[in-house]
Coordinates of C-alpha atoms and ligand atoms in Angstrom, one line a residue:
M1 CA 0.0 0.0 0.0
S2 CA 1.4 3.5 -0.8
G3 CA 1.6 6.1 1.8
P4 CA -0.1 9.5 2.0
C5 CA 0.5 12.3 -0.5
H6 CA -0.3 15.1 1.9
F7 CA -0.1 15.7 5.6
V8 CA -2.2 18.7 6.6
V9 CA -1.5 20.4 9.9
F10 CA -4.4 22.4 11.4
G11 CA -3.3 24.9 13.9
A12 CA 0.1 25.0 12.3
L13 CA 1.3 28.1 14.3
G14 CA 0.2 26.7 17.6
H15 CA 2.5 25.7 20.5
L16 CA 2.2 22.0 20.1
V17 CA 3.1 22.1 16.4
T18 CA 6.1 24.4 17.0
T19 CA 7.5 22.5 19.9
K20 CA 6.7 18.9 19.2
L21 CA 5.3 18.2 15.7
L22 CA 7.7 20.1 13.5
P23 CA 10.9 18.9 15.2
S24 CA 9.6 15.3 15.2
L25 CA 8.7 15.4 11.5
Y26 CA 12.2 16.9 10.8
H27 CA 13.6 14.0 12.7
L28 CA 11.8 11.5 10.4
E29 CA 13.2 13.4 7.4
L30 CA 16.7 13.1 8.9
A31 CA 16.2 9.4 9.5
G32 CA 15.2 9.0 5.8
R33 CA 11.7 7.8 6.8
L34 CA 9.6 10.3 4.8
D35 CA 8.7 9.1 1.3
E36 CA 9.6 11.4 -1.6
A37 CA 5.9 11.7 -2.4
L38 CA 4.8 13.1 0.9
G39 CA 4.1 16.9 1.1
F40 CA 3.1 18.9 4.1
V41 CA 0.4 21.6 4.2
A42 CA 0.5 24.1 7.1
F43 CA -3.0 25.5 7.5
A44 CA -3.4 28.6 9.7
R45 CA -5.1 31.9 10.0
R46 CA -2.2 34.2 9.8
D47 CA -1.8 36.3 6.7
W48 CA 1.4 34.5 5.4
D49 CA 2.4 32.7 2.2
T50 CA 4.5 29.7 1.7
L51 CA 7.8 31.6 1.6
R52 CA 7.0 33.3 4.9
W53 CA 6.1 30.0 6.5
R54 CA 9.3 28.4 5.3
V55 CA 11.3 31.2 7.0
H56 CA 9.4 30.5 10.2
L57 CA 10.0 26.8 9.8
N58 CA 13.8 27.3 9.4
D59 CA 13.8 29.5 12.5
V60 CA 11.9 26.8 14.5
L61 CA 14.4 24.1 13.4
A62 CA 17.4 26.4 14.1
E63 CA 16.2 27.1 17.6
Q64 CA 15.5 23.4 18.4
Y65 CA 18.6 21.9 16.8
G66 CA 21.2 24.7 16.7
A67 CA 24.5 23.5 15.4
N68 CA 23.2 20.0 15.2
L69 CA 20.9 20.8 12.4
D70 CA 21.6 18.8 9.2
K71 CA 21.4 21.5 6.6
A72 CA 20.6 19.2 3.7
A73 CA 17.8 17.4 5.5
A74 CA 16.4 20.7 6.8
R75 CA 16.3 22.0 3.2
R76 CA 14.5 18.9 1.9
F77 CA 12.1 19.1 4.8
V78 CA 11.3 22.8 4.4
Q79 CA 10.7 22.3 0.7
R80 CA 8.0 19.8 1.3
F81 CA 5.8 22.5 2.9
E82 CA 3.1 24.7 1.4
Y83 CA 1.2 27.2 3.5
V84 CA -2.5 27.7 3.1
K85 CA -4.0 30.7 4.8
G86 CA -7.5 30.2 6.2
D87 CA -9.8 30.1 9.1
Y88 CA -10.6 26.4 9.7
T89 CA -14.0 27.2 11.2
N90 CA -15.0 28.8 7.8
P91 CA -16.1 26.3 5.2
A92 CA -15.0 28.6 2.4
A93 CA -11.4 28.3 3.5
Y94 CA -11.3 24.7 2.5
Q95 CA -11.4 25.4 -1.2
H96 CA -7.8 26.6 -1.0
L97 CA -6.9 23.5 0.9
L98 CA -8.6 21.4 -1.7
E99 CA -6.6 23.0 -4.5
Q100 CA -3.4 22.3 -2.6
I101 CA -4.4 18.7 -2.0
N102 CA -5.2 18.2 -5.7
T103 CA -1.7 19.3 -6.7
P104 CA -0.1 16.1 -7.9
R105 CA 2.9 14.8 -5.9
P106 CA 5.9 12.9 -7.4
G107 CA 5.9 9.2 -6.8
R108 CA 3.1 6.9 -5.7
C109 CA 0.8 8.0 -2.9
E110 CA -2.9 7.9 -2.3
S111 CA -4.3 9.5 0.8
V112 CA -4.2 12.6 3.1
V113 CA -3.5 12.9 6.8
F114 CA -5.4 15.6 8.6
Y115 CA -3.7 16.4 11.9
L116 CA -6.0 18.5 14.2
A117 CA -3.6 20.4 16.6
I118 CA -6.5 22.6 17.6
P119 CA -8.7 23.2 20.6
P120 CA -11.0 20.2 21.2
D121 CA -14.1 22.4 21.0
D122 CA -13.3 23.0 17.3
F123 CA -12.9 19.3 16.3
I124 CA -16.5 18.8 15.2
Q125 CA -16.7 21.9 13.2
V126 CA -13.5 21.0 11.3
V127 CA -14.7 17.4 10.6
R128 CA -17.9 18.8 9.2
N129 CA -16.1 21.3 7.1
L130 CA -13.8 18.6 5.7
D131 CA -16.8 16.6 4.8
E132 CA -18.5 19.5 3.1
A133 CA -15.4 20.1 1.0
G134 CA -15.4 16.5 0.0
L135 CA -12.2 15.8 2.0
N136 CA -13.3 12.8 4.0
S137 CA -13.2 10.4 1.1
V138 CA -12.8 6.8 2.3
V139 CA -11.6 5.7 -1.1
G140 CA -8.0 6.9 -0.5
Q141 CA -8.1 6.0 3.2
H142 CA -7.6 9.5 4.4
R143 CA -6.6 9.6 8.1
I144 CA -7.6 12.0 10.8
V145 CA -5.5 12.5 13.9
V146 CA -7.0 14.0 17.0
E147 CA -5.1 15.2 20.0
K148 CA -6.3 14.7 23.6
P149 CA -8.5 15.6 25.4
F150 CA -11.1 13.5 23.6
G151 CA -14.1 15.1 25.1
T152 CA -14.4 16.6 28.5
N153 CA -16.5 13.8 30.0
L154 CA -18.2 10.6 28.9
S155 CA -21.1 12.2 27.1
S156 CA -19.1 14.8 25.2
A157 CA -16.6 12.1 24.2
R158 CA -19.5 10.0 22.9
A159 CA -20.9 12.9 21.0
L160 CA -17.6 13.7 19.4
N161 CA -17.0 10.1 18.5
A162 CA -20.5 9.8 16.9
E163 CA -19.8 12.9 14.8
L164 CA -16.3 11.6 13.8
H165 CA -17.9 8.2 12.8
R166 CA -20.4 10.0 10.6
H167 CA -17.6 11.0 8.4
Y168 CA -14.7 8.5 9.0
R169 CA -14.5 4.8 9.7
E170 CA -12.7 3.8 12.9
E171 CA -9.7 2.6 10.9
Q172 CA -9.2 6.2 9.7
V173 CA -9.2 7.8 13.2
F174 CA -5.9 8.1 15.1
R175 CA -6.5 9.3 18.7
I176 CA -3.1 10.4 20.1
D177 CA -1.9 10.0 23.6
H178 CA 1.8 11.0 23.3
Y179 CA 2.7 9.0 26.4
L180 CA 2.4 5.9 24.2
G181 CA 5.1 7.3 22.0
K182 CA 7.6 7.5 24.8
E183 CA 10.2 4.8 24.4
T184 CA 10.3 4.0 28.1
V185 CA 6.6 3.6 28.2
Q186 CA 6.8 1.1 25.3
N187 CA 9.6 -0.5 27.2
L188 CA 7.1 -1.7 29.8
L189 CA 5.7 -4.0 27.2
V190 CA 9.0 -5.4 26.1
F191 CA 10.3 -5.8 29.7
R192 CA 7.2 -7.7 30.7
F193 CA 6.6 -9.8 27.7
A194 CA 10.1 -10.5 26.4
N195 CA 11.5 -11.7 29.7
S196 CA 10.1 -15.0 30.9
I197 CA 11.5 -14.5 34.5
I198 CA 9.2 -11.5 35.1
E199 CA 5.8 -13.1 34.5
P200 CA 5.8 -15.4 37.6
L201 CA 6.4 -12.4 39.8
W202 CA 3.9 -10.0 38.1
N203 CA 0.9 -10.6 40.3
R204 CA -0.7 -10.1 43.7
H205 CA 1.4 -13.0 45.2
Y206 CA 4.6 -10.9 44.8
I207 CA 3.6 -7.3 44.2
D208 CA 2.6 -5.2 47.2
H209 CA 1.5 -2.1 45.3
V210 CA 2.2 -0.1 42.2
Q211 CA 2.9 3.7 42.0
I212 CA 2.6 5.8 38.9
T213 CA 3.9 9.3 39.1
A214 CA 3.9 12.1 36.6
A215 CA 5.4 15.2 38.3
E216 CA 6.2 18.4 36.7
E217 CA 8.3 21.3 38.0
S218 CA 6.6 23.9 35.8
G219 CA 3.3 25.6 36.6
I220 CA 0.5 26.1 34.1
G221 CA 2.3 28.9 32.3
E222 CA 0.1 30.6 29.7
R223 CA -2.4 27.7 29.4
A224 CA -5.0 28.8 31.9
G225 CA -7.6 29.1 29.2
Y226 CA -7.4 25.3 28.7
F227 CA -6.1 24.1 32.0
D228 CA -8.5 25.8 34.3
H229 CA -11.4 24.0 32.5
S230 CA -9.6 20.8 32.5
G231 CA -7.6 20.2 35.7
T232 CA -5.1 17.5 36.4
L233 CA -7.6 14.7 36.5
R234 CA -8.7 15.2 32.9
D235 CA -5.4 16.5 31.6
M236 CA -3.1 13.8 32.9
V237 CA -5.0 11.0 34.7
Q238 CA -7.8 10.2 32.3
S239 CA -5.3 9.9 29.5
H240 CA -1.6 9.4 30.2
L241 CA -1.7 7.8 33.6
L242 CA -4.5 5.4 33.0
Q243 CA -2.8 4.4 29.7
V244 CA 0.4 3.6 31.7
L245 CA -1.6 1.7 34.2
T246 CA -3.1 -0.5 31.4
L247 CA 0.4 -1.4 30.2
V248 CA 1.5 -2.4 33.7
A249 CA -1.6 -4.4 34.4
M250 CA -2.6 -6.0 31.1
E251 CA -2.4 -9.6 30.2
A252 CA -0.1 -10.7 27.4
P253 CA -1.8 -10.0 24.0
A254 CA -1.9 -12.7 21.4
S255 CA 0.1 -10.5 19.1
L256 CA 1.2 -6.9 18.7
D257 CA -1.5 -6.3 16.3
A258 CA -3.4 -3.1 17.1
D259 CA -6.6 -4.7 18.2
A260 CA -5.1 -7.6 20.1
L261 CA -3.1 -5.0 22.2
R262 CA -6.0 -2.7 22.7
D263 CA -8.4 -5.5 23.6
E264 CA -6.1 -6.3 26.6
K265 CA -5.8 -2.7 27.6
V266 CA -9.5 -2.1 27.6
K267 CA -10.1 -5.2 29.8
V268 CA -7.9 -3.6 32.4
L269 CA -9.9 -0.4 32.3
R270 CA -13.1 -2.4 32.6
S271 CA -11.7 -4.2 35.7
I272 CA -11.0 -1.0 37.6
R273 CA -13.2 -1.0 40.7
K274 CA -16.0 1.6 40.7
I275 CA -15.4 3.9 43.7
P276 CA -18.5 4.2 45.9
V277 CA -19.5 7.9 46.3
D278 CA -19.2 7.8 50.1
S279 CA -15.5 6.7 49.9
L280 CA -14.4 9.1 47.2
D281 CA -12.7 11.4 49.6
D282 CA -10.6 8.6 50.9
V283 CA -9.3 7.4 47.5
A284 CA -9.1 10.6 45.4
L285 CA -7.4 13.8 46.6
R286 CA -6.9 17.1 44.9
A287 CA -4.9 20.2 45.6
Q288 CA -3.6 23.5 44.2
Y289 CA -0.2 25.0 44.5
G290 CA 0.2 28.0 46.7
A291 CA 2.6 30.9 46.3
G292 CA 6.2 30.3 47.2
E293 CA 9.7 30.0 45.8
V294 CA 11.2 27.6 43.3
N295 CA 14.9 27.6 42.7
G296 CA 15.2 30.9 44.5
A297 CA 12.5 32.6 42.4
A298 CA 9.1 33.7 43.6
V299 CA 6.2 31.9 42.0
A300 CA 2.5 32.7 42.0
A301 CA -0.1 30.6 43.6
Y302 CA -2.3 28.6 41.1
R303 CA -5.2 31.0 41.6
D304 CA -3.0 34.0 40.9
E305 CA -1.7 32.6 37.6
P306 CA -2.7 34.8 34.6
G307 CA -6.2 33.9 33.4
V308 CA -7.1 31.8 36.4
P309 CA -10.2 33.1 38.4
N310 CA -9.2 33.7 42.0
D311 CA -12.0 31.4 43.2
S312 CA -11.0 28.5 40.9
N313 CA -11.4 25.0 42.3
T314 CA -9.5 23.4 39.5
E315 CA -6.9 20.9 40.8
S316 CA -3.2 21.3 39.8
Y317 CA -2.5 18.1 41.6
A318 CA -4.4 14.8 41.9
A319 CA -3.6 11.5 43.7
I320 CA -5.9 8.5 43.4
K321 CA -5.9 4.9 44.5
F322 CA -7.3 2.4 42.1
H323 CA -7.9 -1.3 42.4
V324 CA -8.0 -3.6 39.4
D325 CA -10.5 -6.3 40.2
N326 CA -9.3 -9.4 38.4
W327 CA -7.4 -12.6 39.2
R328 CA -3.9 -11.1 38.8
W329 CA -4.3 -7.9 40.7
Q330 CA -6.9 -8.5 43.4
G331 CA -5.9 -6.6 46.6
V332 CA -3.0 -4.7 44.9
P333 CA -3.5 -1.0 45.1
F334 CA -2.4 1.2 42.2
Y335 CA -1.5 4.7 43.5
L336 CA -1.5 7.3 40.8
R337 CA -0.4 11.0 41.2
S338 CA 0.3 13.9 39.0
G339 CA 0.8 17.6 39.6
K340 CA 2.4 20.8 38.4
R341 CA 5.0 22.9 40.4
L342 CA 6.3 19.8 42.2
A343 CA 9.8 19.2 43.4
A344 CA 11.1 17.8 40.2
R345 CA 10.1 16.8 36.7
R346 CA 9.8 13.0 37.1
T347 CA 7.6 10.4 35.4
M348 CA 8.0 6.9 36.7
V349 CA 6.4 3.6 37.5
A350 CA 7.5 2.1 40.8
I351 CA 6.6 -1.5 41.7
R352 CA 7.0 -2.5 45.3
F353 CA 7.3 -6.2 46.0
R354 CA 6.0 -7.9 49.2
E355 CA 8.2 -8.4 52.2
P356 CA 9.8 -11.8 52.6
P357 CA 7.3 -14.1 54.5
H358 CA 9.7 -14.5 57.4
Q359 CA 12.3 -12.0 58.5
L360 CA 15.6 -13.8 58.9
F361 CA 17.7 -10.8 59.4
C362 CA 16.0 -9.1 62.2
D363 CA 18.9 -9.1 64.6
T364 CA 20.5 -6.8 62.1
P365 CA 19.2 -3.3 61.5
C366 CA 16.5 -4.6 59.3
E367 CA 13.7 -2.3 60.5
S368 CA 15.1 0.0 57.8
M369 CA 14.9 -2.7 55.2
D370 CA 12.5 -1.6 52.5
P371 CA 11.1 -4.5 50.4
N372 CA 12.3 -4.9 46.8
W373 CA 11.5 -2.2 44.3
L374 CA 11.5 -2.3 40.5
V375 CA 11.4 1.2 39.1
F376 CA 10.8 2.3 35.5
A377 CA 12.1 5.8 35.2
I378 CA 10.3 7.3 32.1
Q379 CA 11.6 10.8 32.1
P380 CA 13.8 12.8 32.4
E381 CA 16.0 9.8 33.5
E382 CA 15.3 6.7 31.4
S383 CA 16.2 3.6 33.2
I384 CA 15.1 0.3 34.8
R385 CA 16.2 -0.1 38.4
F386 CA 15.9 -3.2 40.5
E387 CA 16.6 -3.1 44.2
L388 CA 17.8 -6.3 45.9
Y389 CA 19.7 -7.1 49.1
A390 CA 23.0 -8.8 49.4
R391 CA 25.3 -9.5 52.3
E392 CA 27.5 -6.6 53.3
P393 CA 31.2 -7.7 53.2
G394 CA 32.5 -8.0 56.8
L395 CA 32.1 -10.0 59.9
S396 CA 28.4 -9.7 60.5
M397 CA 25.4 -11.0 58.5
T398 CA 24.1 -7.6 57.5
P399 CA 22.0 -7.1 54.4
R400 CA 23.0 -4.3 52.1
L401 CA 20.8 -2.7 49.4
L402 CA 22.1 -3.2 45.9
R403 CA 20.7 -1.2 43.0
I404 CA 20.9 -3.0 39.7
D405 CA 20.5 -0.2 37.3
T406 CA 20.3 -0.2 33.5
N407 CA 20.1 2.9 31.5
Y408 CA 18.8 1.0 28.5
R409 CA 20.0 3.6 26.0
A410 CA 23.6 3.5 24.9
E411 CA 25.4 6.8 24.7
H412 CA 25.4 7.1 21.0
E413 CA 21.6 6.3 20.8
Q414 CA 19.6 9.3 20.2
R415 CA 16.6 10.2 22.4
L416 CA 13.5 10.6 20.3
N417 CA 10.6 12.9 20.9
A418 CA 7.5 10.7 21.6
Y419 CA 5.8 12.3 18.7
A420 CA 8.3 11.0 16.1
T421 CA 7.3 7.4 16.6
L422 CA 3.6 8.3 16.6
L423 CA 3.8 10.4 13.5
L424 CA 5.6 7.7 11.6
D425 CA 2.9 5.3 12.7
V426 CA 0.2 7.6 11.3
I427 CA 2.1 7.9 8.0
E428 CA 2.5 4.1 7.9
G429 CA -1.0 3.5 9.1
D430 CA -0.2 1.5 12.2
R431 CA -2.8 2.1 15.0
S432 CA -1.3 0.0 17.8
L433 CA -0.2 3.0 19.8
F434 CA -3.3 5.0 19.3
I435 CA -6.4 4.9 21.5
R436 CA -9.5 3.0 20.5
F437 CA -12.8 4.6 21.4
D438 CA -13.7 2.0 23.9
E439 CA -10.5 2.8 25.8
V440 CA -11.5 6.5 25.9
E441 CA -15.0 5.6 27.0
M442 CA -13.8 3.3 29.8
A443 CA -11.2 5.9 31.0
W444 CA -14.0 8.5 31.3
Q445 CA -16.2 6.0 33.1
V446 CA -13.4 5.4 35.6
I447 CA -12.8 9.0 36.5
E448 CA -16.3 10.5 36.0
P449 CA -17.5 9.8 39.6
I450 CA -14.5 11.7 40.9
L451 CA -15.0 14.6 38.4
E452 CA -18.6 14.9 39.4
H453 CA -17.8 14.7 43.1
W454 CA -15.2 17.4 42.9
S455 CA -17.4 19.7 40.8
Q456 CA -20.1 19.6 43.5
T457 CA -17.9 20.8 46.4
S458 CA -15.1 23.1 47.1
E459 CA -14.3 21.2 50.3
R460 CA -11.1 19.2 50.7
L461 CA -9.2 21.1 48.0
Y462 CA -5.8 21.1 49.6
T463 CA -2.9 23.5 49.1
Y464 CA 0.8 22.5 48.6
A465 CA 4.0 24.4 48.6
P466 CA 5.5 24.9 45.1
G467 CA 8.7 22.8 44.9
S468 CA 7.3 20.2 47.3
W469 CA 6.0 16.7 46.5
G470 CA 2.4 17.7 47.0
P471 CA 0.0 17.8 49.9
K472 CA 0.8 15.6 52.9
E473 CA -2.9 14.7 53.2
T474 CA -2.4 12.0 50.4
R475 CA -1.0 9.7 53.1
V476 CA -4.6 8.6 53.7
L477 CA -4.5 6.7 50.4
F478 CA -2.0 4.2 51.7
E479 CA -3.3 0.9 53.0
K480 CA -0.3 -0.1 55.1
P481 CA 2.0 1.9 57.5
N482 CA 5.0 0.9 55.5
Q483 CA 3.6 2.3 52.2
S484 CA 4.5 5.8 51.1
W485 CA 5.3 7.7 47.9
R486 CA 8.6 7.0 46.3
N487 CA 9.9 10.2 44.9
E488 CA 13.3 9.1 43.5
P489 CA 13.6 6.6 40.7
Ligands
BG6_1 C1 0.1 17.1 28.1 C2 -0.7 17.9 29.2 O1 -0.8 16.1 27.6 O2 1.1 16.4 28.8 C3 0.3 18.9 29.8 O3 -1.7 18.6 28.5 C4 1.5 18.2 30.4 O4 -0.4 19.6 30.8 C5 2.1 17.3 29.3 O5 2.4 19.2 30.8 C6 3.2 16.5 29.9 O6 3.9 15.8 28.9 P1 5.3 15.3 29.1 O7 5.6 14.6 27.9 O8 6.2 16.5 29.3 O9 5.3 14.5 30.3

């Protein structure tokens, strides 16, 4: 099958396109992964022409890659672009797009990718306009890529999906969650299913609990318009963190085929225990950062950020305990947390194993013996760390903690932006790392009771100091006295 002829970027001058999409597409050019036939169309409102856009693109690449920019690859890449000026909410603007798409490309190609890097409220309008302009043709297998958030709750996600399906078949829809493009996240699958020694340990008999953390040092910056309507639960937990949870908890798929993989992920989401309303406050906590200092500089409280109403109840931090009610995970809590303005940028999955059934070393200082941990550091550090005990050399039988650490990337191996992998998959038509609608639906079902509960009250909205690890109140989540957050990979 030939690849697409055109890749149209809606919202081409937006932050996401500038910081993630363009550098990742350039990377694919550099790696020789873009077919000669593929052309890009930048679609945006600004009164520019192709020449002006190409100057902008050169600037973006120079800023991102500096002296490491490969001039020949950059030239090839920039030449692939045409700029179409237009307001995507206006059906008339699509005629220019149509003309561009009808321009023949060299080589064999047959479809168009539409990448919607636009506010979610505009998705439906754009899909309708594409349809009206005759640009949703299924004959050439056009593809449509939508960024998260997919809806703002279960019913809006369903409405959006129904509208998408009026114009596109499911095989044409690519719902992005960029966490699935991260190599360390994909590594969870390889680590679990390519190593036969792991499987016997990967269950409630050996695992005490699982922690999934996505901590950010930065605040919400200029994104109040989006973030204050979203909050951390929608922005991070419903999508990224629940996706990571599915990869930790899923059964082995029969193959890496897109549907086999997603069938197993959705089973995990279906098994997440429904939280009774009267215990929501014990298993789901939220907070906002207060004012303070980070790295010696004063930072504003969440409510004082530009664009945030000073009575906002939107959470910049959320911590939740889930249980996966199935044979493998019965009784094993999954603690998830995410927040902005925390002590460090750190995304990781930490698996804590059970204590040995009988403590043999208790005459030694073994009160301080933490059970074994296996930690997947996702970013910024990328490593797999296993903590085991061995005897400390000397005259006494004292256990000493050993850290078996693998930074799985060799020094010469380049770190890829998560988007590069996902964009290549879109171009090649592989949907394994994209979210199927039943996953979206289940993820909304899982968090909706919490969303509803939080929207009905301003009580128990905690405050945490910027630069800290979040509110101390989250300790109520832990089921045993020896459980607590692990902050270091
Ligand atoms: C995005 C959220 O999906 O992920 C942002 O909207 C968040 O609020 C970002 O900052 C985090 O992504 P990463 O790749 O930096 O962990």
